[in-house]
Amino acid sequence: MRSYENGDYEVPQSLEAVLREYQRDGFYWIKTLKENGFGGILADDMGLGKTLQTITLLVSDQGKGSSIIVCPASLIYNWQHELELFASNLRIQVVAGNAKERKELIEQYTSYDVLITSYDLLRRDLEIYEGCKFFYQILDEAQYIKNHMTMNAKAVKQINAAYRLALTGTPIENSLSELWSIFDYLMPGYLYSYTRFRKQFEMPIMKMRMQRREIACEK
């Protein structure tokens, strides 16, 4: 897992001069996770280039299969712009339009390197994706699935992808259950069932926090 420090993976030549050192390390780290069969969370703060690191990943694995990016609707065309700017050699398609138009685009997914859609449209089009097999499935603003009971969370987990990546600067906003939900997407079962996770980790940590607060108040 530490092999990425040695730069075992080659940065695409077209992006070599663009990446900052920490972004290159992020790319190495994601590749290391993938090579070892793990999904992962890229949790850099806003503005540090999660999008660029992800684009580097997609360029490095071009030709291995079609990938899908799921993001908030407000970010769809930002992703398109960034991909066209830094990876003009990738065949990109935004899944938009009416239901019939989206169906036609999804059915032709193998003609593209990257599909871009929103959480809302993915839910609506879920049946059409049933036979699709993606190389990467990438969630941007992955806190959108922090509640594992929502339709967003249930929908993204039904997409067939060889590797999964989550991008979010806030993997935990309120409780540890949010982290469990993201990992249930990345690697189902890795953090056990939610019932076991809650009993073994979440509840003891919450109890410890309450005890610390009580002690602090007494002081």
XYZ file of C-alpha atoms in Angstrom:
219
model
C 0.000 0.000 0.000
C 2.995 2.312 0.399
C 4.352 1.620 -3.075
C 2.794 4.803 -4.483
C 5.488 6.789 -2.668
C 7.982 5.338 -5.102
C 6.033 6.592 -8.117
C 5.375 3.138 -9.508
C 2.654 4.503 -11.779
C 3.325 6.687 -14.766
C 1.567 10.041 -14.937
C 0.076 10.608 -18.416
C 2.496 12.775 -20.390
C -0.210 15.294 -21.282
C -0.740 16.033 -17.574
C 2.820 15.719 -16.264
C 3.427 19.473 -16.231
C -0.050 20.310 -14.926
C -0.125 18.323 -11.683
C 1.250 19.709 -8.458
C 3.320 17.354 -6.304
C 0.510 16.539 -3.858
C -1.880 15.927 -6.776
C 0.624 13.508 -8.267
C 0.779 11.727 -4.904
C -3.018 11.588 -4.889
C -3.008 9.996 -8.324
C -0.420 7.415 -7.188
C -2.504 6.654 -4.120
C -5.718 6.080 -6.098
C -3.878 3.817 -8.546
C -2.419 1.864 -5.619
C -5.878 1.335 -4.133
C -7.200 0.167 -7.484
C -4.290 -2.230 -8.107
C -4.911 -3.784 -4.677
C -8.638 -4.181 -5.288
C -9.844 -1.403 -2.987
C -12.254 1.441 -3.552
C -11.358 4.724 -1.896
C -12.273 8.239 -0.874
C -10.339 11.210 -2.199
C -11.094 13.685 0.595
C -8.960 16.725 -0.252
C -10.506 20.037 0.759
C -12.403 22.105 -1.793
C -10.120 23.779 -4.325
C -7.236 21.315 -4.059
C -7.944 19.560 -7.354
C -9.939 16.395 -6.747
C -11.338 16.779 -10.269
C -7.900 17.043 -11.880
C -6.561 14.021 -9.986
C -9.581 12.028 -11.113
C -9.148 13.122 -14.728
C -5.511 11.972 -14.545
C -6.768 8.584 -13.389
C -9.237 8.347 -16.278
C -6.590 9.309 -18.849
C -4.126 6.766 -17.421
C -6.667 3.963 -17.890
C -8.108 5.065 -21.218
C -9.075 2.110 -23.375
C -9.828 -0.229 -20.464
C -13.555 0.432 -20.539
C -16.217 3.082 -20.236
C -16.511 4.985 -16.954
C -19.323 6.973 -15.367
C -19.176 10.101 -13.217
C -22.159 10.864 -10.987
C -22.360 14.361 -9.543
C -24.837 17.040 -8.458
C -26.720 18.516 -11.425
C -25.000 21.870 -10.916
C -21.584 20.287 -11.562
C -22.299 18.271 -14.709
C -21.072 20.903 -17.151
C -18.149 21.807 -14.930
C -16.974 18.204 -15.272
C -17.501 18.377 -19.020
C -15.464 21.582 -19.224
C -12.601 20.217 -17.117
C -12.467 16.975 -19.092
C -12.417 18.832 -22.395
C -9.688 21.120 -21.040
C -7.347 18.508 -19.573
C -8.311 15.328 -21.450
C -9.429 16.316 -24.930
C -8.512 12.828 -26.175
C -11.251 11.228 -24.070
C -14.649 10.659 -25.643
C -17.042 12.409 -23.268
C -20.834 12.365 -23.170
C -23.185 14.216 -20.842
C -26.343 12.182 -20.241
C -28.985 14.886 -20.584
C -32.169 15.680 -22.456
C -35.562 14.008 -22.239
C -36.060 10.373 -21.216
C -35.857 9.050 -24.780
C -32.659 10.977 -25.533
C -31.019 9.815 -22.314
C -31.971 6.210 -23.051
C -30.313 6.369 -26.467
C -27.125 7.846 -24.994
C -26.902 5.253 -22.216
C -27.481 2.380 -24.636
C -24.472 3.646 -26.632
C -22.245 3.937 -23.520
C -19.465 1.787 -24.973
C -18.939 4.452 -27.655
C -17.646 6.801 -24.957
C -14.789 6.791 -22.468
C -16.743 8.789 -19.888
C -20.438 9.362 -19.228
C -21.436 12.231 -16.924
C -24.797 12.246 -15.164
C -26.456 13.565 -12.015
C -27.709 11.681 -8.963
C -31.275 12.594 -9.884
C -31.013 11.410 -13.489
C -29.232 8.212 -12.448
C -32.205 7.337 -10.256
C -34.622 7.967 -13.118
C -32.564 5.980 -15.625
C -31.543 3.121 -13.342
C -33.333 0.409 -15.336
C -31.503 1.451 -18.516
C -28.136 1.021 -16.790
C -29.006 -2.551 -15.813
C -26.894 -4.208 -18.503
C -24.021 -1.709 -18.438
C -20.579 -2.663 -17.143
C -18.352 0.287 -16.317
C -14.635 0.344 -15.541
C -14.813 3.226 -13.041
C -17.826 4.620 -11.250
C -16.900 7.936 -9.654
C -19.118 9.857 -7.234
C -18.458 13.566 -6.870
C -19.745 15.242 -3.692
C -20.204 11.746 -2.306
C -21.876 13.141 0.812
C -24.989 12.968 -1.385
C -25.157 9.295 -0.340
C -24.366 9.864 3.363
C -27.787 8.494 4.302
C -27.791 4.841 3.246
C -31.601 4.745 3.269
C -32.030 7.362 0.505
C -32.735 6.622 -3.137
C -29.437 8.298 -4.090
C -27.460 5.783 -2.052
C -29.487 2.800 -3.219
C -29.261 3.803 -6.892
C -25.489 4.288 -7.161
C -24.887 0.947 -5.454
C -26.772 -0.845 -8.232
C -24.418 0.315 -10.979
C -22.026 -2.402 -12.179
C -18.449 -1.082 -12.080
C -15.089 -2.788 -11.684
C -13.724 0.017 -9.480
C -15.411 2.684 -7.403
C -14.116 6.045 -6.213
C -15.738 8.687 -3.995
C -14.798 12.363 -3.987
C -15.787 14.478 -0.997
C -14.121 17.004 1.249
C -16.592 16.074 3.998
C -16.878 12.264 4.284
C -18.269 12.741 7.813
C -20.513 15.747 8.455
C -22.619 14.633 11.416
C -22.125 10.989 12.348
C -20.053 7.898 11.584
C -23.044 6.343 9.814
C -22.272 8.670 6.899
C -18.813 7.144 6.504
C -20.350 3.661 6.659
C -22.749 4.529 3.827
C -19.910 5.677 1.551
C -17.901 2.542 2.313
C -20.980 0.401 1.695
C -20.875 1.876 -1.805
C -17.111 1.494 -2.236
C -16.638 -1.976 -0.762
C -19.876 -3.586 0.456
C -19.295 -5.529 3.676
C -15.854 -4.031 4.401
C -17.245 -2.196 7.442
C -19.713 -5.027 8.157
C -23.486 -4.549 8.200
C -24.713 -1.230 9.516
C -26.182 -2.975 12.578
C -22.798 -4.432 13.519
C -20.924 -1.235 12.638
C -23.274 0.828 14.798
C -22.924 -1.555 17.748
C -19.168 -2.083 17.479
C -17.981 1.403 16.498
C -20.577 4.166 16.260
C -22.310 3.715 19.632
C -19.093 3.295 21.712
C -17.565 6.394 20.062
C -20.723 8.435 20.661
C -20.759 7.285 24.300
C -17.110 8.269 24.721
C -17.795 11.724 23.260
C -20.681 12.293 25.653
C -18.544 11.269 28.610
C -15.797 13.678 27.555
C -18.317 16.507 27.221
C -19.688 15.785 30.683
C -16.185 15.861 32.148
C -15.416 19.125 30.338
C -18.622 20.698 31.672
C -17.766 19.655 35.219
C -14.386 21.349 34.904
